[in-house]
C-alpha positions as MATLAB code, in Angstrom:
seq = 'MPIYNPKTFLLIASLLTGLMGCVLLLMPATSRRIPGIQYWAAGSLMAAMAGVLILLRDIAPVWLTFTVENTAVMLAFSFFMLGSAKHWGQTCHLKPWLALFVVAWCVQLYCTYGLDSLRGRYISVAGFVFATGLMHTQVFVREIRRRHVQRESRALGIYFTGFWVAFSTLIFGVRWLHAVALPQTGQGMLDTTLLQMLYISSYVFGIVMMNIGFQLLAAESIRGEFEKLAMTDALTGVHSRRAVVSAAHACFERSQRHARSFALMMLDLDHFKSLNDQFGHQIGDQVLQAFCRRIETSLRREDVLGRLGGEEFVVLMPDKNAEQATQIANSLVNIQAAADAQLPSTTVSIGVSEWRPGDASLEDLLARADRALYAAKASGRNCAIMA';
ca = [
      32.188   -6.182   26.035;
      34.194   -3.658   23.671;
      32.136   -1.490   21.500;
      34.477   -2.623   18.616;
      33.553   -6.235   19.310;
      31.632   -7.851   16.503;
      29.780   -9.591   18.871;
      28.108   -5.930   20.257;
      27.283   -5.192   16.967;
      25.602   -8.642   16.128;
      23.677   -8.321   19.360;
      22.390   -4.681   19.248;
      20.650   -5.491   15.726;
      19.525   -8.582   17.195;
      17.987   -7.389   20.095;
      16.255   -4.377   17.767;
      15.220   -6.337   14.658;
      13.774   -8.635   17.100;
      11.860   -6.241   18.380;
      10.881   -4.879   15.360;
       9.605   -7.368   14.407;
       7.433   -8.323   17.363;
       5.877   -4.981   16.937;
       4.685   -5.496   13.475;
       2.756   -8.669   14.570;
       1.552   -6.488   17.713;
       0.342   -3.702   15.688;
      -3.306   -3.198   16.113;
      -6.073   -4.742   14.751;
      -6.346   -2.078   11.579;
      -2.537   -3.735   10.949;
      -3.760   -7.115    9.996;
      -5.244   -5.923    6.970;
      -1.838   -4.436    5.561;
      -0.785   -7.003    3.408;
       2.689   -8.410    3.590;
       3.325   -7.372    7.252;
       3.554  -10.562    8.562;
       6.079  -11.489    5.780;
       8.018   -8.575    7.383;
       7.479   -9.900   10.771;
       8.422  -13.114    9.991;
      11.781  -11.874    8.425;
      12.809   -9.816   11.150;
      12.299  -12.330   13.677;
      14.258  -14.578   11.384;
      17.019  -11.958   11.482;
      17.111  -11.642   15.028;
      17.418  -15.541   15.423;
      20.385  -15.354   12.949;
      22.380  -12.831   15.158;
      21.780  -15.023   18.061;
      23.000  -17.911   16.699;
      26.175  -16.193   15.302;
      26.598  -15.276   18.637;
      26.252  -19.074   19.531;
      29.210  -20.376   17.776;
      32.043  -22.240   19.397;
      29.465  -22.887   22.327;
      26.351  -24.211   20.409;
      26.607  -27.674   17.567;
      27.496  -26.442   14.190;
      24.355  -27.597   12.457;
      23.027  -25.234   14.662;
      25.091  -22.287   14.503;
      25.798  -22.689   10.916;
      23.482  -24.391    9.010;
      20.086  -23.163   10.974;
      21.614  -19.750   11.082;
      22.286  -19.416    7.069;
      19.197  -20.901    6.388;
      17.551  -18.231    8.923;
      19.441  -15.796    7.139;
      18.328  -16.699    3.480;
      14.638  -16.909    4.565;
      14.851  -13.788    6.781;
      15.603  -11.609    3.091;
      13.363  -13.789    1.198;
      10.476  -12.452    4.046;
      11.344   -9.291    3.370;
      11.150   -9.320   -0.498;
       7.981  -11.519   -0.303;
       6.314   -8.780    2.037;
       7.099   -6.053   -0.057;
       5.925   -7.538   -3.041;
       2.995   -8.637   -1.399;
       2.179   -4.956   -0.042;
       1.941   -3.711   -3.518;
       0.213   -6.338   -5.084;
       3.007   -7.345   -6.917;
       3.605  -10.895   -8.780;
       6.633  -13.004   -7.513;
       8.242  -15.993   -9.695;
       8.722  -18.173   -6.645;
       9.808  -21.088   -8.918;
      13.194  -19.159  -10.153;
      13.571  -18.233   -6.568;
      12.775  -21.328   -5.016;
      15.362  -23.284   -7.293;
      18.319  -20.952   -6.373;
      17.321  -21.161   -2.376;
      17.787  -24.942   -2.761;
      21.294  -24.873   -4.726;
      22.543  -22.316   -2.505;
      21.434  -23.981    0.746;
      23.254  -27.527   -0.615;
      26.125  -25.766   -1.453;
      26.381  -24.277    1.625;
      25.516  -27.226    3.340;
      28.344  -29.169    1.454;
      30.794  -25.960    2.365;
      29.832  -26.806    5.780;
      30.194  -30.498    6.537;
      32.377  -31.727    3.301;
      34.483  -28.908    2.381;
      34.527  -27.148    5.450;
      35.303  -23.993    3.601;
      34.711  -20.355    4.929;
      34.636  -19.249    1.119;
      32.087  -21.623   -0.446;
      29.267  -20.202    2.771;
      29.948  -16.736    1.955;
      29.799  -17.384   -1.463;
      26.276  -19.455   -1.726;
      25.093  -17.474    1.393;
      25.726  -13.886    0.297;
      25.272  -14.796   -3.367;
      21.678  -15.806   -2.824;
      20.733  -12.923   -0.749;
      22.525  -10.920   -3.171;
      19.971  -12.038   -5.710;
      17.091  -11.678   -3.357;
      17.952   -8.193   -2.649;
      17.964   -7.410   -6.344;
      14.760   -8.990   -7.022;
      13.931   -6.713   -3.543;
      15.114   -3.317   -5.313;
      12.936   -4.215   -8.037;
      10.012   -4.330   -6.272;
      10.544   -0.998   -5.282;
      11.460    0.545   -8.488;
       8.348   -0.749  -10.117;
       6.085    0.417   -7.483;
       7.702    4.359   -7.536;
       7.580    3.849  -11.426;
       3.560    2.974  -11.040;
       3.070    5.827   -8.704;
       5.115    8.224  -10.829;
       2.824    7.546  -14.215;
      -0.588    7.627  -12.222;
       0.498   10.593  -10.246;
       0.155    9.269   -6.697;
       1.300   10.969   -3.994;
       4.768    9.736   -2.972;
       5.164    9.395    1.034;
       8.575    8.965    2.904;
       8.337    5.257    3.311;
       8.841    3.687    0.020;
      12.002    5.902   -0.735;
      13.246    5.374    2.707;
      12.947    1.464    2.556;
      13.738    1.029   -0.752;
      17.219    3.079   -0.237;
      17.831    1.104    2.680;
      16.984   -2.572    0.508;
      19.377   -1.111   -2.056;
      22.232   -0.526    0.611;
      21.760   -3.974    1.689;
      21.874   -5.572   -1.512;
      25.046   -3.644   -2.584;
      26.885   -4.565    0.674;
      26.257   -8.668    0.220;
      26.857   -8.046   -3.307;
      30.275   -6.364   -2.396;
      30.497   -9.405    0.045;
      29.871  -12.066   -2.544;
      32.511  -10.474   -5.325;
      35.153  -10.364   -2.078;
      34.368  -14.339   -1.546;
      34.527  -14.616   -5.262;
      37.463  -13.168   -5.838;
      39.932  -13.412   -2.766;
      40.715  -15.937    0.214;
      38.939  -15.355    3.126;
      41.553  -15.738    5.502;
      40.729  -14.048    8.680;
      37.330  -13.027    7.588;
      35.268  -15.012    9.601;
      31.705  -13.665   11.280;
      33.368  -12.836   14.497;
      36.907  -11.773   13.128;
      37.786   -8.614   14.392;
      39.845   -7.430   10.917;
      39.155   -4.226    9.807;
      37.445   -4.756    6.643;
      35.239   -7.695    8.853;
      34.158   -4.985   10.873;
      32.895   -2.782    7.900;
      31.046   -5.566    6.829;
      29.529   -6.747   10.093;
      28.726   -2.839   10.781;
      27.032   -2.464    7.530;
      24.972   -5.340    7.788;
      23.944   -4.161   11.071;
      23.176   -0.751   10.244;
      21.365   -1.355    7.206;
      18.830   -4.483    8.746;
      18.474   -2.163   11.267;
      16.899    0.720    8.698;
      15.526   -1.442    6.735;
      13.093   -2.500    9.395;
      12.805    0.696   10.586;
      11.182    1.313    6.793;
       9.259   -1.494    7.060;
       7.493   -0.043   10.323;
       7.143    3.577    8.313;
       5.252    1.187    5.212;
       3.075    0.209    7.650;
       2.119    3.313    9.582;
       1.071    4.692    6.008;
      -1.036    2.031    5.266;
      -2.918    2.186    8.571;
      -2.924    5.966    8.397;
      -4.155    5.581    4.164;
      -6.758    3.166    5.841;
      -8.074    5.684    8.229;
      -7.719    8.752    5.457;
     -10.072    6.110    3.512;
     -12.557    5.416    5.668;
     -13.319    9.340    6.296;
     -12.956   10.078    2.947;
     -15.591    6.848    2.423;
     -19.749    6.768    2.874;
     -19.615    3.573    5.188;
     -22.998    2.393    3.858;
     -23.198    3.087    0.460;
     -19.217    3.269   -0.093;
     -19.500    6.403   -2.536;
     -17.548    9.447   -1.422;
     -18.305   10.838    1.711;
     -20.131   14.303    2.440;
     -16.109   15.669    2.697;
     -14.601   13.974   -0.002;
     -17.163   15.082   -2.451;
     -17.095   18.540   -1.361;
     -13.317   18.934   -1.515;
     -13.439   17.016   -5.058;
     -15.852   19.945   -5.942;
     -13.696   22.403   -4.779;
     -11.037   21.229   -6.792;
     -13.258   20.844   -9.771;
     -14.456   24.705   -9.412;
     -10.755   25.928   -9.160;
      -9.905   24.225  -12.907;
     -12.634   25.560  -14.244;
     -11.589   29.175  -13.126;
      -8.245   28.798  -14.010;
      -8.480   27.057  -17.394;
     -12.130   28.133  -18.256;
     -12.780   24.754  -18.890;
     -16.970   23.066  -18.359;
     -17.977   21.558  -14.853;
     -21.431   20.087  -14.419;
     -22.543   19.165  -11.284;
     -26.023   17.067  -10.632;
     -27.841   17.045   -6.798;
     -30.032   13.763   -6.660;
     -32.758   13.062   -3.889;
     -34.560    9.782   -3.532;
     -38.056   10.367   -3.957;
     -40.589    9.766   -0.938;
     -37.621    8.012    0.473;
     -38.776    8.807    4.281;
     -42.120    7.084    3.902;
     -40.112    3.910    2.425;
     -38.291    3.737    5.742;
     -41.305    3.977    7.575;
     -43.080    1.335    5.572;
     -40.494   -0.895    5.094;
     -37.724   -0.413    8.028;
     -33.932    1.272    7.903;
     -32.489   -2.185    6.945;
     -34.426   -2.121    3.547;
     -33.916    1.452    3.059;
     -30.361    1.293    3.468;
     -30.422   -1.709    0.663;
     -32.239    0.469   -1.261;
     -29.662    3.386   -1.149;
     -26.769    0.986   -1.591;
     -28.958   -0.159   -4.661;
     -28.932    3.058   -6.086;
     -25.678    4.218   -5.847;
     -24.479    0.811   -7.814;
     -26.585    1.568  -10.076;
     -25.606    5.414  -10.637;
     -21.808    4.083  -10.787;
     -22.117    2.169  -13.734;
     -23.607    4.854  -15.689;
     -20.716    7.398  -14.804;
     -17.480    7.909  -16.194;
     -14.277    7.040  -14.206;
     -13.661   10.869  -14.029;
     -16.937   11.243  -12.269;
     -17.395   11.579   -8.834;
     -20.455   10.595   -6.871;
     -20.832   11.343   -3.274;
     -23.045   11.250   -0.164;
     -24.453   14.547    1.475;
     -26.581   13.186    3.890;
     -29.757   10.594    4.038;
     -31.082   10.238    0.659;
     -29.051   13.373   -0.909;
     -26.449   12.735   -3.072;
     -24.092   14.455   -5.588;
     -22.500   13.894   -8.807;
     -19.978   15.853  -10.162;
     -19.037   15.604  -13.868;
     -15.699   17.364  -14.899;
     -15.526   18.587  -18.755;
     -19.344   18.744  -19.120;
     -22.066   21.439  -19.813;
     -25.094   21.410  -18.570;
     -27.049   20.383  -21.746;
     -24.748   17.385  -21.849;
     -25.401   16.412  -17.774;
     -29.159   16.966  -18.187;
     -28.898   14.007  -20.706;
     -26.930   11.780  -18.543;
     -29.748   12.960  -15.568;
     -32.588   11.674  -17.414;
     -31.017    8.437  -18.030;
     -30.332    8.287  -14.424;
     -34.062    8.924  -13.738;
     -35.200    6.110  -16.705;
     -32.790    3.609  -14.837;
     -33.893    4.429  -11.502;
     -37.669    4.160  -12.411;
     -37.049    0.846  -14.110;
     -35.265   -0.859  -11.468;
     -35.594   -4.372  -10.529;
     -38.881   -5.368   -8.245;
     -36.324   -7.294   -5.737;
     -36.036   -4.000   -3.491;
     -39.268   -1.369   -2.708;
     -39.729    0.982   -6.080;
     -38.756    4.716   -5.887;
     -37.807    7.162   -8.474;
     -34.920   10.121   -8.246;
     -35.589   13.771   -8.472;
     -32.012   15.914  -10.162;
     -31.322   19.238  -10.096;
     -28.497   20.378  -13.003;
     -26.286   23.084  -12.734;
     -22.843   23.644  -14.366;
     -19.968   26.236  -13.690;
     -20.287   29.773  -15.137;
     -17.494   32.335  -15.516;
     -19.332   34.521  -12.938;
     -19.583   32.152  -10.112;
     -17.690   33.669   -7.382;
     -17.978   30.558   -5.141;
     -18.857   26.781   -5.492;
     -21.634   27.768   -2.828;
     -23.145   29.682   -6.056;
     -22.991   26.360   -8.123;
     -24.334   24.174   -5.532;
     -27.145   26.996   -4.904;
     -28.680   26.508   -8.612;
     -28.378   23.068   -8.696;
     -30.545   22.964   -5.288;
     -33.286   25.263   -7.053;
     -33.199   22.898   -9.589;
     -33.728   20.066   -7.737;
     -36.385   22.210   -5.752;
     -38.135   22.407   -9.306;
     -37.884   18.700  -10.111;
     -39.846   17.704   -7.041;
     -42.591   20.697   -7.413;
     -42.903   19.449  -10.854;
     -44.301   16.117   -9.908;
     -40.433   14.215   -9.157;
     -39.329   11.492  -11.187;
     -37.554   14.065  -13.504;
     -34.233   16.250  -14.012;
     -33.977   19.851  -14.568;
     -31.480   22.448  -15.383;
     -30.820   25.529  -13.837;
];
């Protein structure tokens, strides 16, 4: 089969796209939690099926190679758009899309069995895919803007995939305008005119690269999930030791550069080992979880609560000095002491310190907070002391 034959391009695209759809479906169990992945996979398989049906023209019935094939193409790009929107939690206005789908589907049906118009089929199908592509592109634009506003990290996947979504949209837009403006003699899907070959090769390349982009987005989501697990304490849901120490270093460096206040609390639940011995580790775990939820409701959004290990926790408070942090610490002591009786009662001891210009490293600040914590325990526990 010559390489310039459109059937070659369609066959390669169908095989690659179908394979990538299967890869998305067969990813590890963690990928099942990636929103939108099933839509991307369904779109890939629909696009692969459409390519195979085009290759069967003049062999299989018209209803299969035209009507079903056109429907598969329309659904493929719709699933791609819905998958991306779901992936980032964006709302899709389905009623206008559904109305457009029904109109385009009916027009292509009429142009197949009524008028037998190649031009009409191109106008309806290419026009629908072009409109869907514009909506798909908007999904990426909104997500990129959101990340820019919230200053989130920008991974390769969103830009790579967004580019090829826009590229495919442009190809279908040009194809639609061509069908609207000019006769379509010699422009059938399997014709070998130069212009049709450009359309086919662009479509093939665009859809393959777009599917590679979906693989990238899925892989980045899986990696992000593992990073999140590494940075989150599995029992309490607060920051892990690794995460909170990293955040503390960032706060310390910011204070050194800009001389901005930074307070730190070290918290320890009193007599927690005895509680575990008396009531069991399951109750002890529930006490830790309830303690964290109680503390979180009393902190600001910019404050960071992390678990160092066991019953020891740390709170980072940017732009707070030691006096302000001590007031908050005293309120946390009172809140914990007045906790409801659904679980065994326990109190908390807190040591407070703040960044000082003479601190050589974060360890200096942590050491002061640790000394203050031991002083609080030596003073009878259930209190907060500033160092």
